[in-house]
mmCIF file with all atom_site columns, C-alpha atoms in Angstrom:
data_model
loop_
_atom_site.group_PDB
_atom_site.id
_atom_site.type_symbol
_atom_site.label_atom_id
_atom_site.label_alt_id
_atom_site.label_comp_id
_atom_site.label_asym_id
_atom_site.label_entity_id
_atom_site.label_seq_id
_atom_site.pdbx_PDB_ins_code
_atom_site.Cartn_x
_atom_site.Cartn_y
_atom_site.Cartn_z
_atom_site.occupancy
_atom_site.B_iso_or_equiv
_atom_site.pdbx_formal_charge
_atom_site.auth_seq_id
_atom_site.auth_comp_id
_atom_site.auth_asym_id
_atom_site.auth_atom_id
_atom_site.pdbx_PDB_model_num
ATOM 1   C CA . MET A 1 1   ? 0.000  0.000  0.000  1.00 92.00 ? 1   MET A CA 1
ATOM 2   C CA . LYS A 1 2   ? 1.449  3.329  -1.075 1.00 95.00 ? 2   LYS A CA 1
ATOM 3   C CA . ILE A 1 3   ? 1.133  6.371  1.185  1.00 96.00 ? 3   ILE A CA 1
ATOM 4   C CA . ASP A 1 4   ? 1.871  9.678  -0.567 1.00 97.00 ? 4   ASP A CA 1
ATOM 5   C CA . PHE A 1 5   ? 2.537  12.375 2.026  1.00 97.00 ? 5   PHE A CA 1
ATOM 6   C CA . ASN A 1 6   ? 2.451  14.951 -0.791 1.00 97.00 ? 6   ASN A CA 1
ATOM 7   C CA . LYS A 1 7   ? -1.305 14.321 -0.998 1.00 97.00 ? 7   LYS A CA 1
ATOM 8   C CA . ILE A 1 8   ? -1.985 14.449 2.768  1.00 98.00 ? 8   ILE A CA 1
ATOM 9   C CA . GLU A 1 9   ? -2.984 17.779 4.254  1.00 98.00 ? 9   GLU A CA 1
ATOM 10  C CA . LYS A 1 10  ? -0.720 19.073 6.994  1.00 97.00 ? 10  LYS A CA 1
ATOM 11  C CA . THR A 1 11  ? -1.978 19.588 10.525 1.00 98.00 ? 11  THR A CA 1
ATOM 12  C CA . ILE A 1 12  ? -0.480 22.136 12.912 1.00 98.00 ? 12  ILE A CA 1
ATOM 13  C CA . VAL A 1 13  ? -0.763 21.146 16.569 1.00 97.00 ? 13  VAL A CA 1
ATOM 14  C CA . PRO A 1 14  ? 0.241  23.784 19.133 1.00 98.00 ? 14  PRO A CA 1
ATOM 15  C CA . ASN A 1 15  ? 1.922  22.602 22.359 1.00 97.00 ? 15  ASN A CA 1
ATOM 16  C CA . PHE A 1 16  ? 1.681  18.902 21.398 1.00 96.00 ? 16  PHE A CA 1
ATOM 17  C CA . LYS A 1 17  ? 1.585  16.736 24.542 1.00 96.00 ? 17  LYS A CA 1
ATOM 18  C CA . GLY A 1 18  ? 2.520  19.807 26.600 1.00 97.00 ? 18  GLY A CA 1
ATOM 19  C CA . GLY A 1 19  ? 5.491  20.793 24.435 1.00 97.00 ? 19  GLY A CA 1
ATOM 20  C CA . GLU A 1 20  ? 6.503  24.233 23.194 1.00 98.00 ? 20  GLU A CA 1
ATOM 21  C CA . GLY A 1 21  ? 5.569  25.805 19.862 1.00 98.00 ? 21  GLY A CA 1
ATOM 22  C CA . ARG A 1 22  ? 4.076  23.979 16.902 1.00 98.00 ? 22  ARG A CA 1
ATOM 23  C CA . TYR A 1 23  ? 4.219  20.367 15.759 1.00 98.00 ? 23  TYR A CA 1
ATOM 24  C CA . ILE A 1 24  ? 3.589  20.331 12.014 1.00 98.00 ? 24  ILE A CA 1
ATOM 25  C CA . MET A 1 25  ? 2.620  16.915 10.665 1.00 98.00 ? 25  MET A CA 1
ATOM 26  C CA . LYS A 1 26  ? 1.042  14.847 7.946  1.00 98.00 ? 26  LYS A CA 1
ATOM 27  C CA . GLN A 1 27  ? -0.480 11.612 9.199  1.00 97.00 ? 27  GLN A CA 1
ATOM 28  C CA . PHE A 1 28  ? -1.881 8.342  7.931  1.00 97.00 ? 28  PHE A CA 1
ATOM 29  C CA . ALA A 1 29  ? -3.706 6.269  10.548 1.00 94.00 ? 29  ALA A CA 1
ATOM 30  C CA . ASP A 1 30  ? -5.825 3.175  10.847 1.00 93.00 ? 30  ASP A CA 1
ATOM 31  C CA . ASP A 1 31  ? -6.664 0.998  13.879 1.00 89.00 ? 31  ASP A CA 1
ATOM 32  C CA . LYS A 1 32  ? -3.201 -0.679 13.857 1.00 91.00 ? 32  LYS A CA 1
ATOM 33  C CA . VAL A 1 33  ? -0.690 2.099  13.171 1.00 94.00 ? 33  VAL A CA 1
ATOM 34  C CA . LYS A 1 34  ? -0.044 5.825  12.866 1.00 95.00 ? 34  LYS A CA 1
ATOM 35  C CA . ILE A 1 35  ? 2.512  6.844  10.243 1.00 97.00 ? 35  ILE A CA 1
ATOM 36  C CA . MET A 1 36  ? 3.607  10.472 10.449 1.00 97.00 ? 36  MET A CA 1
ATOM 37  C CA . LEU A 1 37  ? 5.876  12.900 8.662  1.00 98.00 ? 37  LEU A CA 1
ATOM 38  C CA . GLY A 1 38  ? 6.630  15.518 11.301 1.00 98.00 ? 38  GLY A CA 1
ATOM 39  C CA . LYS A 1 39  ? 8.437  18.812 11.620 1.00 98.00 ? 39  LYS A CA 1
ATOM 40  C CA . LEU A 1 40  ? 9.510  20.839 14.645 1.00 98.00 ? 40  LEU A CA 1
ATOM 41  C CA . GLU A 1 41  ? 10.805 24.332 14.008 1.00 98.00 ? 41  GLU A CA 1
ATOM 42  C CA . PRO A 1 42  ? 13.776 25.623 16.049 1.00 98.00 ? 42  PRO A CA 1
ATOM 43  C CA . GLY A 1 43  ? 12.830 25.986 19.724 1.00 98.00 ? 43  GLY A CA 1
ATOM 44  C CA . CYS A 1 44  ? 9.780  23.715 19.443 1.00 98.00 ? 44  CYS A CA 1
ATOM 45  C CA . SER A 1 45  ? 9.223  20.453 21.296 1.00 98.00 ? 45  SER A CA 1
ATOM 46  C CA . ILE A 1 46  ? 6.901  17.514 21.908 1.00 97.00 ? 46  ILE A CA 1
ATOM 47  C CA . GLY A 1 47  ? 6.140  17.211 25.616 1.00 97.00 ? 47  GLY A CA 1
ATOM 48  C CA . LEU A 1 48  ? 7.141  14.383 27.923 1.00 95.00 ? 48  LEU A CA 1
ATOM 49  C CA . HIS A 1 49  ? 4.781  11.420 27.575 1.00 95.00 ? 49  HIS A CA 1
ATOM 50  C CA . THR A 1 50  ? 4.587  7.653  28.126 1.00 92.00 ? 50  THR A CA 1
ATOM 51  C CA . HIS A 1 51  ? 3.637  5.155  25.426 1.00 90.00 ? 51  HIS A CA 1
ATOM 52  C CA . GLU A 1 52  ? 1.315  3.012  27.544 1.00 89.00 ? 52  GLU A CA 1
ATOM 53  C CA . MET A 1 53  ? -0.314 0.959  24.776 1.00 89.00 ? 53  MET A CA 1
ATOM 54  C CA . ASN A 1 54  ? 2.151  1.278  21.895 1.00 92.00 ? 54  ASN A CA 1
ATOM 55  C CA . CYS A 1 55  ? 5.743  1.871  20.862 1.00 93.00 ? 55  CYS A CA 1
ATOM 56  C CA . GLU A 1 56  ? 7.237  4.511  18.571 1.00 95.00 ? 56  GLU A CA 1
ATOM 57  C CA . ILE A 1 57  ? 10.003 4.511  15.982 1.00 97.00 ? 57  ILE A CA 1
ATOM 58  C CA . MET A 1 58  ? 11.321 7.902  14.807 1.00 98.00 ? 58  MET A CA 1
ATOM 59  C CA . TYR A 1 59  ? 13.747 8.224  11.875 1.00 98.00 ? 59  TYR A CA 1
ATOM 60  C CA . ILE A 1 60  ? 15.460 11.610 11.601 1.00 98.00 ? 60  ILE A CA 1
ATOM 61  C CA . LEU A 1 61  ? 15.481 13.027 8.056  1.00 98.00 ? 61  LEU A CA 1
ATOM 62  C CA . SER A 1 62  ? 17.058 16.446 8.727  1.00 98.00 ? 62  SER A CA 1
ATOM 63  C CA . GLY A 1 63  ? 18.050 18.614 11.656 1.00 98.00 ? 63  GLY A CA 1
ATOM 64  C CA . GLN A 1 64  ? 19.227 17.343 15.023 1.00 97.00 ? 64  GLN A CA 1
ATOM 65  C CA . ALA A 1 65  ? 16.865 15.769 17.559 1.00 98.00 ? 65  ALA A CA 1
ATOM 66  C CA . SER A 1 66  ? 17.357 16.005 21.309 1.00 98.00 ? 66  SER A CA 1
ATOM 67  C CA . TYR A 1 67  ? 15.395 13.298 23.089 1.00 97.00 ? 67  TYR A CA 1
ATOM 68  C CA . VAL A 1 68  ? 15.023 12.826 26.798 1.00 96.00 ? 68  VAL A CA 1
ATOM 69  C CA . TYR A 1 69  ? 14.408 9.088  27.077 1.00 95.00 ? 69  TYR A CA 1
ATOM 70  C CA . GLU A 1 70  ? 13.838 7.584  30.523 1.00 89.00 ? 70  GLU A CA 1
ATOM 71  C CA . GLY A 1 71  ? 15.509 10.624 32.104 1.00 91.00 ? 71  GLY A CA 1
ATOM 72  C CA . GLN A 1 72  ? 18.640 10.582 29.907 1.00 95.00 ? 72  GLN A CA 1
ATOM 73  C CA . GLU A 1 73  ? 19.292 12.961 27.016 1.00 97.00 ? 73  GLU A CA 1
ATOM 74  C CA . GLU A 1 74  ? 20.365 11.525 23.680 1.00 97.00 ? 74  GLU A CA 1
ATOM 75  C CA . ILE A 1 75  ? 21.152 13.319 20.419 1.00 98.00 ? 75  ILE A CA 1
ATOM 76  C CA . VAL A 1 76  ? 19.855 11.691 17.225 1.00 98.00 ? 76  VAL A CA 1
ATOM 77  C CA . ASN A 1 77  ? 21.127 12.881 13.834 1.00 98.00 ? 77  ASN A CA 1
ATOM 78  C CA . PRO A 1 78  ? 19.854 12.436 10.255 1.00 98.00 ? 78  PRO A CA 1
ATOM 79  C CA . GLY A 1 79  ? 19.947 8.775  9.265  1.00 98.00 ? 79  GLY A CA 1
ATOM 80  C CA . GLU A 1 80  ? 19.607 7.618  12.872 1.00 98.00 ? 80  GLU A CA 1
ATOM 81  C CA . VAL A 1 81  ? 16.567 6.220  14.680 1.00 98.00 ? 81  VAL A CA 1
ATOM 82  C CA . HIS A 1 82  ? 15.093 6.806  18.141 1.00 98.00 ? 82  HIS A CA 1
ATOM 83  C CA . TYR A 1 83  ? 13.011 3.909  19.481 1.00 97.00 ? 83  TYR A CA 1
ATOM 84  C CA . ASN A 1 84  ? 10.634 4.293  22.411 1.00 96.00 ? 84  ASN A CA 1
ATOM 85  C CA . PRO A 1 85  ? 9.295  0.905  23.613 1.00 94.00 ? 85  PRO A CA 1
ATOM 86  C CA . MET A 1 86  ? 5.873  0.431  25.182 1.00 91.00 ? 86  MET A CA 1
ATOM 87  C CA . ASP A 1 87  ? 5.661  1.675  28.804 1.00 93.00 ? 87  ASP A CA 1
ATOM 88  C CA . LYS A 1 88  ? 8.668  3.998  28.342 1.00 94.00 ? 88  LYS A CA 1
ATOM 89  C CA . GLN A 1 89  ? 8.742  7.782  28.501 1.00 95.00 ? 89  GLN A CA 1
ATOM 90  C CA . HIS A 1 90  ? 10.283 10.336 26.143 1.00 96.00 ? 90  HIS A CA 1
ATOM 91  C CA . THR A 1 91  ? 10.189 13.900 24.882 1.00 97.00 ? 91  THR A CA 1
ATOM 92  C CA . LEU A 1 92  ? 11.572 15.480 21.697 1.00 98.00 ? 92  LEU A CA 1
ATOM 93  C CA . LEU A 1 93  ? 13.185 18.917 21.444 1.00 98.00 ? 93  LEU A CA 1
ATOM 94  C CA . ASN A 1 94  ? 14.578 20.893 18.531 1.00 98.00 ? 94  ASN A CA 1
ATOM 95  C CA . ARG A 1 95  ? 17.449 22.838 20.088 1.00 95.00 ? 95  ARG A CA 1
ATOM 96  C CA . GLY A 1 96  ? 19.090 23.442 16.713 1.00 95.00 ? 96  GLY A CA 1
ATOM 97  C CA . SER A 1 97  ? 18.882 26.352 14.272 1.00 96.00 ? 97  SER A CA 1
ATOM 98  C CA . GLU A 1 98  ? 17.164 24.460 11.431 1.00 97.00 ? 98  GLU A CA 1
ATOM 99  C CA . ASP A 1 99  ? 13.875 22.578 11.120 1.00 98.00 ? 99  ASP A CA 1
ATOM 100 C CA . LEU A 1 100 ? 13.835 19.070 12.564 1.00 98.00 ? 100 LEU A CA 1
ATOM 101 C CA . VAL A 1 101 ? 12.095 16.731 10.109 1.00 98.00 ? 101 VAL A CA 1
ATOM 102 C CA . PHE A 1 102 ? 11.355 13.115 11.009 1.00 98.00 ? 102 PHE A CA 1
ATOM 103 C CA . PHE A 1 103 ? 9.351  10.078 10.045 1.00 98.00 ? 103 PHE A CA 1
ATOM 104 C CA . ALA A 1 104 ? 7.492  8.378  12.907 1.00 97.00 ? 104 ALA A CA 1
ATOM 105 C CA . VAL A 1 105 ? 5.610  5.094  13.223 1.00 97.00 ? 105 VAL A CA 1
ATOM 106 C CA . VAL A 1 106 ? 3.441  4.335  16.254 1.00 95.00 ? 106 VAL A CA 1
ATOM 107 C CA . ALA A 1 107 ? 2.424  0.678  16.241 1.00 87.00 ? 107 ALA A CA 1
ATOM 108 C CA . GLU A 1 108 ? -0.621 -0.218 18.317 1.00 79.00 ? 108 GLU A CA 1
ATOM 109 C CA . HIS A 1 109 ? -0.446 -3.269 20.610 1.00 69.00 ? 109 HIS A CA 1
ATOM 110 C CA . HIS A 1 110 ? -3.658 -5.220 21.122 1.00 59.00 ? 110 HIS A CA 1
#
């Protein structure tokens, strides 16, 4: 199944999960998975949250991601992946000077 993000309308979510600024995303979702193309502008963030019923895989396309994962900060660069397993906590911050663009998959566990 092909998903063309060029044909999906973008959504702008302010203060996503308690974060700062805007989370700009295009999303495909069904009852099993959410597949997102996301962007955080400089100074923006996704707030600290726990994945209680799912896990998340985030592939960095451009920019530099600063994650706080289980209380420890880790830097993830383009071509690298951040994985947040079920029942773990993370946040994402763009502390850089360019847009942070990433591809994210949230797989639902049933």
